CSV table of C-alpha atoms in Angstrom, one decimal:
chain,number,residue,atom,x,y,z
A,1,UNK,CA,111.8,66.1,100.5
A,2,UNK,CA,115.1,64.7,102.5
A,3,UNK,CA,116.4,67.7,104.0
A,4,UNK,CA,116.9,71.0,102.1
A,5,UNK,CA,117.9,72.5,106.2
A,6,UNK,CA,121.6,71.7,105.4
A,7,UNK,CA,123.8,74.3,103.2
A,8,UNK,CA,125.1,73.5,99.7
A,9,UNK,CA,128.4,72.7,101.3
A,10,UNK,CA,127.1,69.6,102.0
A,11,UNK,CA,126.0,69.0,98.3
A,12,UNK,CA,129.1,67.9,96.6
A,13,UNK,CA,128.4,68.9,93.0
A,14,UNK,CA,131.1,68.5,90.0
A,15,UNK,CA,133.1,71.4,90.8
A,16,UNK,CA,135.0,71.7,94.1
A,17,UNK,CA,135.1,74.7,97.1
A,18,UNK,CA,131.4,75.2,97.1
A,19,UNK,CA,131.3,76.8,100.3
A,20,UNK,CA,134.1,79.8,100.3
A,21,UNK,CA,135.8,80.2,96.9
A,22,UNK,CA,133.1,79.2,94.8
A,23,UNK,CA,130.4,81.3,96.1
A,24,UNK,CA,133.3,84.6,96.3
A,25,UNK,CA,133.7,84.0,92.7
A,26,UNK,CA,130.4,83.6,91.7
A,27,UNK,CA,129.0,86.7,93.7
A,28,UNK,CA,131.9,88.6,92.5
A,29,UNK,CA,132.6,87.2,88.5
A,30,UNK,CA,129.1,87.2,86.7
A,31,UNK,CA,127.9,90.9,87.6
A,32,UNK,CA,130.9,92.0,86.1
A,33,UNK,CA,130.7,89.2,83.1
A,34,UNK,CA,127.0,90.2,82.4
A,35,UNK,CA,127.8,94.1,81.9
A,36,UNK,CA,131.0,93.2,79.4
A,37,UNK,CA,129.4,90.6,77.2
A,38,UNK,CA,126.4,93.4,76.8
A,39,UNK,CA,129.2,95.7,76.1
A,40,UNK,CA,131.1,93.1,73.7
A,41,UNK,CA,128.1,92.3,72.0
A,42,UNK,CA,127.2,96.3,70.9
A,43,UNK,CA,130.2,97.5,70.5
A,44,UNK,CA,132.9,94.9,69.6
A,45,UNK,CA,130.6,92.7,67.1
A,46,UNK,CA,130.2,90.1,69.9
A,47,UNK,CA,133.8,89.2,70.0
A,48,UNK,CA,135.6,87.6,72.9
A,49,UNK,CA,139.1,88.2,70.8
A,50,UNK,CA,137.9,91.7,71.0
A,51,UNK,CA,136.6,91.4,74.5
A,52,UNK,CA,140.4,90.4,75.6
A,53,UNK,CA,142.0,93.2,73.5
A,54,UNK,CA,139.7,95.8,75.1
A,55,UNK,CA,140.3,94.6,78.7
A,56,UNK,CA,144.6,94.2,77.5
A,57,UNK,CA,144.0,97.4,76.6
A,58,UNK,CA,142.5,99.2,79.5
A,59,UNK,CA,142.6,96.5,82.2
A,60,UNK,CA,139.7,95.1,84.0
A,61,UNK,CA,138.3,97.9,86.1
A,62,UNK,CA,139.0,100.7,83.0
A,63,UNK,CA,137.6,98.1,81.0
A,64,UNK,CA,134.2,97.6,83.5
A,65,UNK,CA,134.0,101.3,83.8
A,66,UNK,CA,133.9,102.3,80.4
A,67,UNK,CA,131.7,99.5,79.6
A,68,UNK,CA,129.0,100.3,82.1
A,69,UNK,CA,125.8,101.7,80.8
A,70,UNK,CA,124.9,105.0,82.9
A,71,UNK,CA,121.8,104.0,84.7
A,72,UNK,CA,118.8,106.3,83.2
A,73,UNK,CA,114.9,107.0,84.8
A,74,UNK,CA,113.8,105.2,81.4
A,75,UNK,CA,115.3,102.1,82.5
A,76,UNK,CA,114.3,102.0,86.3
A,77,UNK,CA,110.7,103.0,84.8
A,78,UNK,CA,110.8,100.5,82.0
A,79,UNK,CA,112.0,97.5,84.7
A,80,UNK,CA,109.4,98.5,87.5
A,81,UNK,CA,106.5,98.8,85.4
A,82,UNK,CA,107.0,95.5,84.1
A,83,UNK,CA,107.6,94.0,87.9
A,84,UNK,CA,104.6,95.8,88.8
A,85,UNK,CA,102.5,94.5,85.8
A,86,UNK,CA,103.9,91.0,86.5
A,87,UNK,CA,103.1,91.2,90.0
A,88,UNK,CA,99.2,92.2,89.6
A,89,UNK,CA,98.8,89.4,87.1
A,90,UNK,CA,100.3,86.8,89.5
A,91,UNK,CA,98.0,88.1,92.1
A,92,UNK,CA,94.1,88.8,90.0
A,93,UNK,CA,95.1,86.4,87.1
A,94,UNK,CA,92.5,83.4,88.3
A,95,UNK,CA,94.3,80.2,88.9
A,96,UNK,CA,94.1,77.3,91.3
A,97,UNK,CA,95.7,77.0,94.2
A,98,UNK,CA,98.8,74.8,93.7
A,99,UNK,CA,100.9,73.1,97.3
A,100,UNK,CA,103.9,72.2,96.8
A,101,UNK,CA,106.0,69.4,98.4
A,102,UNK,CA,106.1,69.0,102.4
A,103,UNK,CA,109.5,70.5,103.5
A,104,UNK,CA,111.7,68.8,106.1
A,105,UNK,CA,110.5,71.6,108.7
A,106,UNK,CA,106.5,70.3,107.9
A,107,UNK,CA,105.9,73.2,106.0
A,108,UNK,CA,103.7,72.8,102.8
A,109,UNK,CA,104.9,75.8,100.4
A,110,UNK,CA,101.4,77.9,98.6
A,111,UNK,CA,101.1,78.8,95.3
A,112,UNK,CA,98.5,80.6,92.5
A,113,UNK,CA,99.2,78.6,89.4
A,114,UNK,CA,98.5,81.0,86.8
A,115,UNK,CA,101.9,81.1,85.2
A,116,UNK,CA,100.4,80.2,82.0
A,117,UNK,CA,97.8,82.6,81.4
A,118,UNK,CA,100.4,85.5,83.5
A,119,UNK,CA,102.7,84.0,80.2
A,120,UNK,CA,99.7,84.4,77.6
A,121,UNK,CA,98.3,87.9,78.7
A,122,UNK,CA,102.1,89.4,78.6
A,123,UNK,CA,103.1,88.2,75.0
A,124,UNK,CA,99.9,89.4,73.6
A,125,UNK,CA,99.9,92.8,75.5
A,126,UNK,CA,103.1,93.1,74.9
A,127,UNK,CA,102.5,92.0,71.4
A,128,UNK,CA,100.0,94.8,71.2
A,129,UNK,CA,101.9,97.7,72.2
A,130,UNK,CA,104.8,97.1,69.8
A,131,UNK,CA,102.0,96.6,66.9
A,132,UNK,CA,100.6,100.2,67.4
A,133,UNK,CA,103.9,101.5,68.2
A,134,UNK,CA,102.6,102.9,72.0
A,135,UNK,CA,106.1,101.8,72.4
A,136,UNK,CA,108.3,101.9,69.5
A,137,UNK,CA,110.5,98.9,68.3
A,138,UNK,CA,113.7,99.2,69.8
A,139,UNK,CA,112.7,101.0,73.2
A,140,UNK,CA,113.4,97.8,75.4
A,141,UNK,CA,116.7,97.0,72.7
A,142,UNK,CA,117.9,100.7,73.4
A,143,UNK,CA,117.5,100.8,77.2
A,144,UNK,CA,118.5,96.8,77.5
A,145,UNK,CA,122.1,97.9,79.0
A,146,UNK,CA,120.8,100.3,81.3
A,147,UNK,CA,118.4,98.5,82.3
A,148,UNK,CA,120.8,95.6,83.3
A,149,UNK,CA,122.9,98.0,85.4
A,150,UNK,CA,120.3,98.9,87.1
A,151,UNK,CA,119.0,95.6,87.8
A,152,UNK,CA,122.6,94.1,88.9
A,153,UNK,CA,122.8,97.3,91.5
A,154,UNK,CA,119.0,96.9,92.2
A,155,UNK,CA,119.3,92.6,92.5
A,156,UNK,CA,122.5,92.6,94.7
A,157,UNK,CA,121.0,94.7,97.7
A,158,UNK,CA,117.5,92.8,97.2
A,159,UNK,CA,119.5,89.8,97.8
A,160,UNK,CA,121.3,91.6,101.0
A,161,UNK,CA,117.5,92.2,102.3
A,162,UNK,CA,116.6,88.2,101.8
A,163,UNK,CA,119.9,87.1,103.8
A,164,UNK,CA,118.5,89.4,107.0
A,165,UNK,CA,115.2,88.6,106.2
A,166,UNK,CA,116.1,84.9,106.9
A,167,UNK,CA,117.5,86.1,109.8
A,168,UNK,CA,115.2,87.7,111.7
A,169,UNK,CA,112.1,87.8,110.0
A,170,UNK,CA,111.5,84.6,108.2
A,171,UNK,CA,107.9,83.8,106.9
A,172,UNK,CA,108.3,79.8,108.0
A,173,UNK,CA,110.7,77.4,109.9
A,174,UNK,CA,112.7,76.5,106.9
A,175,UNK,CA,115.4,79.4,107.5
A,176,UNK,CA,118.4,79.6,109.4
A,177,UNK,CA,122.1,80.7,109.1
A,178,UNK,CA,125.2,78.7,108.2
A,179,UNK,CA,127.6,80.8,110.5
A,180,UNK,CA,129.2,82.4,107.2
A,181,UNK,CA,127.5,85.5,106.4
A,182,UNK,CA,129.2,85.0,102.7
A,183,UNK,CA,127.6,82.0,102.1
A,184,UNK,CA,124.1,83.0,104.0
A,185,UNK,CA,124.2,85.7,101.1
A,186,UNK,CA,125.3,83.7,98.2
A,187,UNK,CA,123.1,80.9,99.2
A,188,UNK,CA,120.1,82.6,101.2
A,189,UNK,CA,118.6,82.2,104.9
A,190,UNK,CA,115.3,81.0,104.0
A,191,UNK,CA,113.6,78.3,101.9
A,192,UNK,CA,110.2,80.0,100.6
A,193,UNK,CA,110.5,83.3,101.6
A,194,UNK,CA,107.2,85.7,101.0
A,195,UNK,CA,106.9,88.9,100.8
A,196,UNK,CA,103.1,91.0,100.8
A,197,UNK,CA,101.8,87.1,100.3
A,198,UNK,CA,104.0,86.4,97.9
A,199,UNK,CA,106.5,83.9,97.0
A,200,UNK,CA,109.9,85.5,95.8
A,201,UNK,CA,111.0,82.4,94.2
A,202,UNK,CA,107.9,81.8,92.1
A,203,UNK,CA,108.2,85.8,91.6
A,204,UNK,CA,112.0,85.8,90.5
A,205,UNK,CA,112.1,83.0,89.1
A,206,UNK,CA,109.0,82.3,87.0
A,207,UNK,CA,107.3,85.7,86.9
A,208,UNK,CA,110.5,88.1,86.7
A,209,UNK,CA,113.1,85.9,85.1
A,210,UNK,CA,111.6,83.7,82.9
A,211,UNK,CA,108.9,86.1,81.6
A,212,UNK,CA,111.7,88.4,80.7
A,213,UNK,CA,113.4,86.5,79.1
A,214,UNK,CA,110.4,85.5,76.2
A,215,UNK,CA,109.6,89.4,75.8
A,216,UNK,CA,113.5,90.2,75.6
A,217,UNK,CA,113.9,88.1,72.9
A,218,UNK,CA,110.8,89.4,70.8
A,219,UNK,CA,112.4,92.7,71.4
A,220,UNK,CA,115.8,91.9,70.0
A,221,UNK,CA,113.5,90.9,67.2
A,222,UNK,CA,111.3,94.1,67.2
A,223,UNK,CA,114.7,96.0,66.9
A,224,UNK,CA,115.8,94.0,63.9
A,225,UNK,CA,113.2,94.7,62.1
A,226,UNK,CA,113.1,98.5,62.9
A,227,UNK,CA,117.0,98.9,61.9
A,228,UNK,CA,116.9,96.1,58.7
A,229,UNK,CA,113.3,96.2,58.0
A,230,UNK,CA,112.8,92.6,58.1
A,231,UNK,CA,113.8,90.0,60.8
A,232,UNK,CA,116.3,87.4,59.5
A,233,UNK,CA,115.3,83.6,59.4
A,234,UNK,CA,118.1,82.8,61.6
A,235,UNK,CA,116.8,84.8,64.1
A,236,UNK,CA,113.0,83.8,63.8
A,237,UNK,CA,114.2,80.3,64.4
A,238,UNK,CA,116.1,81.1,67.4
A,239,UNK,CA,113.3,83.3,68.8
A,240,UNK,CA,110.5,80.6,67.8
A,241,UNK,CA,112.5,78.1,69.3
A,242,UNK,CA,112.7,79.7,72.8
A,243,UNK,CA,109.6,81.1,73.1
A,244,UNK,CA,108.2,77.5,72.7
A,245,UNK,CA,110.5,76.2,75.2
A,246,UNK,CA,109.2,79.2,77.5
A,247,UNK,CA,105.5,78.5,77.0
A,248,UNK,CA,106.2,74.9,77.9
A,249,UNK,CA,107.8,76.2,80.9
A,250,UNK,CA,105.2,78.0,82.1
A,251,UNK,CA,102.3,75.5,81.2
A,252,UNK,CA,104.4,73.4,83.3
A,253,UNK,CA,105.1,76.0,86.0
A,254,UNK,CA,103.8,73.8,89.0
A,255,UNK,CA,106.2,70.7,87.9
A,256,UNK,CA,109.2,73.4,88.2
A,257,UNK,CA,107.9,74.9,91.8
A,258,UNK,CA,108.0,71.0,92.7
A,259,UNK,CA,111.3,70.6,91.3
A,260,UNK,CA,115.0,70.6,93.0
A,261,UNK,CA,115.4,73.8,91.8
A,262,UNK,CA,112.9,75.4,94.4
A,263,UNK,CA,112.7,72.6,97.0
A,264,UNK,CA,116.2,72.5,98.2
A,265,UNK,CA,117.9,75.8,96.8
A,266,UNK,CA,117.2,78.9,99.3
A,267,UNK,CA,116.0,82.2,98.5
A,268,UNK,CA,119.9,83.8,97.9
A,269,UNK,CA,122.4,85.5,95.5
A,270,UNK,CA,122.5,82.3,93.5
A,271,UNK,CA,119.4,81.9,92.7
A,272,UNK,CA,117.4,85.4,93.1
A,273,UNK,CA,120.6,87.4,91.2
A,274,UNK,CA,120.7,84.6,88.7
A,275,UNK,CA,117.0,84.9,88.0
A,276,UNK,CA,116.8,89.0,88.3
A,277,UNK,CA,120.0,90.0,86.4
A,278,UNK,CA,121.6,86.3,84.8
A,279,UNK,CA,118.8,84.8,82.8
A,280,UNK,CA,117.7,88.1,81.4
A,281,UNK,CA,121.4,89.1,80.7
A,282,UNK,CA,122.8,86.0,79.5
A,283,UNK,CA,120.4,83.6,78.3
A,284,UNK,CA,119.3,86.0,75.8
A,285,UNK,CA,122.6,86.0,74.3
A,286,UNK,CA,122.0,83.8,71.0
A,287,UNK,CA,119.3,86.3,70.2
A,288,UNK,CA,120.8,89.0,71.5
A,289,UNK,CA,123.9,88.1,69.1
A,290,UNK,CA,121.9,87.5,66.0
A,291,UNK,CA,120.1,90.9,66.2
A,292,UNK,CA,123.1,92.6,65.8
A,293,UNK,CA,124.3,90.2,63.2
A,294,UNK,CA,121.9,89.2,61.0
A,295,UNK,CA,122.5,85.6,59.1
A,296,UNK,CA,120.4,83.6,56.3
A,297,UNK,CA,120.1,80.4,56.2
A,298,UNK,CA,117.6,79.8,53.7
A,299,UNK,CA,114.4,78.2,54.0
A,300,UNK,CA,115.4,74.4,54.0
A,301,UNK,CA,118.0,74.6,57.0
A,302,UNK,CA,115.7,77.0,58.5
A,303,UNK,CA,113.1,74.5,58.8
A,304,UNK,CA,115.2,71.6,59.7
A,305,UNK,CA,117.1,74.0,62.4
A,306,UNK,CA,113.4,74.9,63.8
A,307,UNK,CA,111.8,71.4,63.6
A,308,UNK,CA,114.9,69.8,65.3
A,309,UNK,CA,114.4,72.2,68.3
A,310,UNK,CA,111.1,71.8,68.7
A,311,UNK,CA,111.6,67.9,69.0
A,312,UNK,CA,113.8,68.7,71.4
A,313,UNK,CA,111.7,70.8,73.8
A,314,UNK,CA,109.1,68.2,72.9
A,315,UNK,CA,110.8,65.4,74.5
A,316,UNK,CA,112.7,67.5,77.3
A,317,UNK,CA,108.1,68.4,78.5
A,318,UNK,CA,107.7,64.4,77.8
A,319,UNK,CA,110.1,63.7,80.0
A,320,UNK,CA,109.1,65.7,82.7
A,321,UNK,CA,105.3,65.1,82.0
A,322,UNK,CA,105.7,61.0,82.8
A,323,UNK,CA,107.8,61.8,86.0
A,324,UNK,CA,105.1,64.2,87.1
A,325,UNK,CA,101.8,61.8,85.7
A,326,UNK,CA,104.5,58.5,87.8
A,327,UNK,CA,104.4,61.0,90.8
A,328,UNK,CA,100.4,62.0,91.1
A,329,UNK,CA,99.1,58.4,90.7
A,330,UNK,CA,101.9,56.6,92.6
A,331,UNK,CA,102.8,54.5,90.0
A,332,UNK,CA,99.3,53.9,89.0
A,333,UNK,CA,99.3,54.8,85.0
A,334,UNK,CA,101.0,54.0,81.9
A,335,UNK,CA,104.3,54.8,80.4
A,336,UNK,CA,104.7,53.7,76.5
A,337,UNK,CA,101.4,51.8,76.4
A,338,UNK,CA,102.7,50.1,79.4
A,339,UNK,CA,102.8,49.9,83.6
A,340,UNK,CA,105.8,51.5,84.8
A,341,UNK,CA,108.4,49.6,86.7
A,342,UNK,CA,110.1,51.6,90.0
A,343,UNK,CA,111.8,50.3,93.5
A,344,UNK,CA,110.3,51.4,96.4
A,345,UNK,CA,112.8,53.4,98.3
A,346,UNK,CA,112.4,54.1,101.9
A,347,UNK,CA,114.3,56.8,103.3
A,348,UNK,CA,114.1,58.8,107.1
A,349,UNK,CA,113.7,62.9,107.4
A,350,UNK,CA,115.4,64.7,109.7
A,351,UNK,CA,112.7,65.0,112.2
A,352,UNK,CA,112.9,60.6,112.0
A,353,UNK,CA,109.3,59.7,110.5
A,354,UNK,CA,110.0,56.7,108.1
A,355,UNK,CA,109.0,58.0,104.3
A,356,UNK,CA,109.0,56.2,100.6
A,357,UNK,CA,109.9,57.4,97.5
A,358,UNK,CA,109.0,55.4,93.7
A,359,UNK,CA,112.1,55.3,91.8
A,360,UNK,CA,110.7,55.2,87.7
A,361,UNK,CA,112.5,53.1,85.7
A,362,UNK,CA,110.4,52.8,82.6
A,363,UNK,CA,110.1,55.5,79.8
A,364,UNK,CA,112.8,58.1,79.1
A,365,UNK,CA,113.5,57.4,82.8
A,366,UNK,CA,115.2,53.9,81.7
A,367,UNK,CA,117.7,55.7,79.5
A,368,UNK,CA,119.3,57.3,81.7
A,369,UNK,CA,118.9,58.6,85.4
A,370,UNK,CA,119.3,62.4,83.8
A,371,UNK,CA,118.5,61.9,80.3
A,372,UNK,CA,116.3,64.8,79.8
A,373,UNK,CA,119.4,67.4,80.0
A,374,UNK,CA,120.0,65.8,76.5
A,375,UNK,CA,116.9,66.9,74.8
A,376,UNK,CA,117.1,70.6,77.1
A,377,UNK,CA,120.8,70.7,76.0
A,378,UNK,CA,120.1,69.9,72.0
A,379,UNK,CA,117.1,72.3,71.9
A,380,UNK,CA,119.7,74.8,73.5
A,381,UNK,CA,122.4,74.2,70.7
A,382,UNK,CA,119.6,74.4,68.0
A,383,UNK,CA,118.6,78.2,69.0
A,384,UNK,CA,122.0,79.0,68.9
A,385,UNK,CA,123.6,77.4,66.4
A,386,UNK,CA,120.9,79.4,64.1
A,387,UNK,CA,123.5,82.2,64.8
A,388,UNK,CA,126.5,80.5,62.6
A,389,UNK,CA,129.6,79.6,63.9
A,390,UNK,CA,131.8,82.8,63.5
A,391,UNK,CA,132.0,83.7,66.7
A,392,UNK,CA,131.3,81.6,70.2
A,393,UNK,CA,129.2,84.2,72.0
A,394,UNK,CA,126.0,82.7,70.6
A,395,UNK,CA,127.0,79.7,72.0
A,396,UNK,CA,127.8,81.6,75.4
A,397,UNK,CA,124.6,79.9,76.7
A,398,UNK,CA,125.0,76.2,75.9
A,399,UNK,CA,128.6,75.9,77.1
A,400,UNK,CA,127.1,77.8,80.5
A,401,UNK,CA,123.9,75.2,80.8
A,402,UNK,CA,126.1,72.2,79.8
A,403,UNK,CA,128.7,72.7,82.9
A,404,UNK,CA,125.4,73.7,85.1
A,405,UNK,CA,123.4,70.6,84.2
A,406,UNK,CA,126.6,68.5,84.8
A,407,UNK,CA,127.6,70.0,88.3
A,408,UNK,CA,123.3,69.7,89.0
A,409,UNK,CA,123.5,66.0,87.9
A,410,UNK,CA,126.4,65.0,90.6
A,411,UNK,CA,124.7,67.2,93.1
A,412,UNK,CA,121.4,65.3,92.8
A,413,UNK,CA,123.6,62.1,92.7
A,414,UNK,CA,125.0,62.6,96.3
A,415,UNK,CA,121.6,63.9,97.9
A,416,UNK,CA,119.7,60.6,96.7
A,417,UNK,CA,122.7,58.4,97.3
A,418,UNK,CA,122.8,59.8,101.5
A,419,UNK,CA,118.4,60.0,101.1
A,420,UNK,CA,118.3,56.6,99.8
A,421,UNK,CA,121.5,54.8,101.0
A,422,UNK,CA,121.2,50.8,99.0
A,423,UNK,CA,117.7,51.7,97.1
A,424,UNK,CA,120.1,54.2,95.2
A,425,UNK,CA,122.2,51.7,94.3
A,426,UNK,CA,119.8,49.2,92.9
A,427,UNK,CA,118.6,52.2,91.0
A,428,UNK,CA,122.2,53.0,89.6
A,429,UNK,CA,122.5,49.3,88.6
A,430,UNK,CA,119.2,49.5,86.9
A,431,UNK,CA,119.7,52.9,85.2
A,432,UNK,CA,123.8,52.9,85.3
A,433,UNK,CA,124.4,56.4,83.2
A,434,UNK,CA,124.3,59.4,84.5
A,435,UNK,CA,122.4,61.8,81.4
A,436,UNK,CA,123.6,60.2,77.9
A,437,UNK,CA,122.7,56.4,77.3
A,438,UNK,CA,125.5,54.2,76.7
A,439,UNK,CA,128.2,57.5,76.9
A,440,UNK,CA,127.8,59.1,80.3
């Protein structure tokens, strides 16, 4: 990697003030956003027309506070058991040992990839308990909002202990502080932070956020079917769809712990609260929505819903899968039936040792230099558009990823451009749009 020393400051993404205002509002907006949209999605039939009246009617903090699940034992029992559960399979599960790229201080990043057995074992145990009813249907449904108070209270004071961490006891030389103690908290101290050997971004992340996030939305289902007595096609689809898109995830775990995603972005608020409180809180949402609202689509649009989403997660793992197969061989393999073309980019780290980078330029790669946010923003739409279009909170999710992927694609833009200076422009020229061909 280039440098991931420097602060996001020096990324310059889509949106603007990425050093002060943006990580103020972003440490201060989405707690509160996560506990109303629970609340809206209960008790005002996932409205946001309702969500405004109700925060007209008592203002913002009245609002917050009578929206505010009470924080019960059940919850904090429910959420630790499952970290601690998580935790001992990412530690006994076997799995080889995976390295992940060389960081700009020299440091090579260790990790146990197991993530898809860890993802296996849970859905079936998990599977198990709600069969025999050890737990009942809706235990996780009914504690879901107290359990996300507790884990926004819980995930904002883990993320104060990372920033100090950093600090003063790092676990590498990748840390450091950017002289604002705002943005050392939004944006963390400390590349791979570990803690009792292990890593808190494979932990958050893969283990905690993503894991949650496939046995949330089998829950939401669980609870459908303990209320209606039957689940609802719409949701199956949405719920199929995801969990497919999570089990590629995590059959792909080591591609992500190589990705940007980990190797530039510190341990901080933005991701470690995104991963701990957001992804359960507000990914879910579609499913989340559709449990509360049942809606039939009948078989045909059911399967053509479903099918079209799992094209789309299909292509968004093909897509990574020939980047990943380009990267092992150094070029040396085939990309549709064919050698793969790429410009040899040489670039200089930080510490001024001369590197070189392959630039692919055949497959999906040709299409566009981002082109698989297409097929991770269709199979998005598909999961949620299961939910019908009466209301937009389904949708709460692809609107978020569609501005996040856009703001990610212009920050990846301006690192490679300063990393690879004229190589990135050949590549540009080559592969002139940004994530849709011929569009954008």
């Amino acid at each position: 990697m280039w440098s991931s020393n420097s602060s996001s400051k020096d990324s310059k993404g889509f949106f603007p003030g990425r050093y002060i205002f943006g990580p103020l509002f972003l440490i201060t907006v989405p707690p509160i956003a996560v506990t109303l949209l629970w609340h809206t999605n209960v008790n005002l039939g996932g409205s946001y027309a309702a969500l405004l009246d109700f925060i007209g009617k008592h203002g913002l903090s009245g609002a917050l506070r009578l929206a505010m699940p009470a924080v019960t034992a059940t919850a904090v029992t429910m959420v630790v058991a499952f970290m601690a559960f998580e935790i001992l399979l990412l530690k006994f599960l076997p799995g080889k040992t995976y390295y992940g790229p060389v960081t700009p201080a020299g440091n090579v990043p260790v990790y146990k990839a197991n993530g898809f057995q860890a993802f296996a074992v849970s859905f079936a145990f998990y599977s198990v308990l709600l069969y025999t009813r050890v737990i009942p249907l809706g235990f996780v449904f009914d504690n879901f909002g107290s359990a996300l108070a507790f884990m926004n209270i819980f995930s904002l004071g883990f993320c104060a202990l990372l920033a100090l961490k950093g600090r003063f006891f790092p676990s590498s030389s990748d840390c450091g502080s950017s002289g604002n103690p705002i943005f050392d908290y939004y944006w963390g101290t400390e590349l791979y932070p570990r803690i009792f050997g292990i890593d808190v971004k494979q932990f958050t992340n893969c283990r905690f956020g993503m894991m949650a996030w496939a046995l949330l939305i089998v829950s939401f289902a669980a609870k459908q079917y303990e209320q209606y007595g039957y689940v609802c096609d719409s949701l199956a689809v949405s719920v199929g769809i995801q969990l497919i898109y999570i089990a590629k995830f995590f059959w792909w775990e080591t591609g992500y712990l190589s990705s940007i995603d980990i190797m530039h972005d510190r341990a901080g608020y933005y991701i470690c609260w995104g991963c701990l409180v957001f992804v359960p809180g507000f990914y879910t949402l579609p499913s989340f929505y559709i449990a509360l609202n049942p809606t039939t689509l009948g078989l045909p649009l059911a399967a053509a819903v479903f099918l079209a989403g799992v094209l789309s997660v299909y292509i968004n793992y093909d897509c990574d899968r020939q980047r990943q197969s380009f990267r092992k061989s150094n070029g040396k393999c085939t990309i549709w039936g064919k050698q793969p073309e790429y410009i040899v980019a040489d670039y200089v780290t930080e510490k001024g040792e001369k590197k070189k980078s392959l630039l692919l330029l055949t497959g999906w790669w040709s299409l566009a230099r981002h082109f698989h946010y297409v097929p991770e923003l269709s199979g998005t739409l598909f999961w949620s558009c299961s939910a019908g279009f009466s209301h937009l909170m389904p949708f709460s999710y692809f609107f978020f990823l569609s501005l996040l992927l856009l703001d990610r694609q212009y920050r990846d833009d301006e690192r490679c451009r300063a990393k690879y200076g004229k190589h990135w422009a050949k590549y540009c020229a080559r592969v002139p749009y940004r994530i849709i061909p011929g569009v954008f």
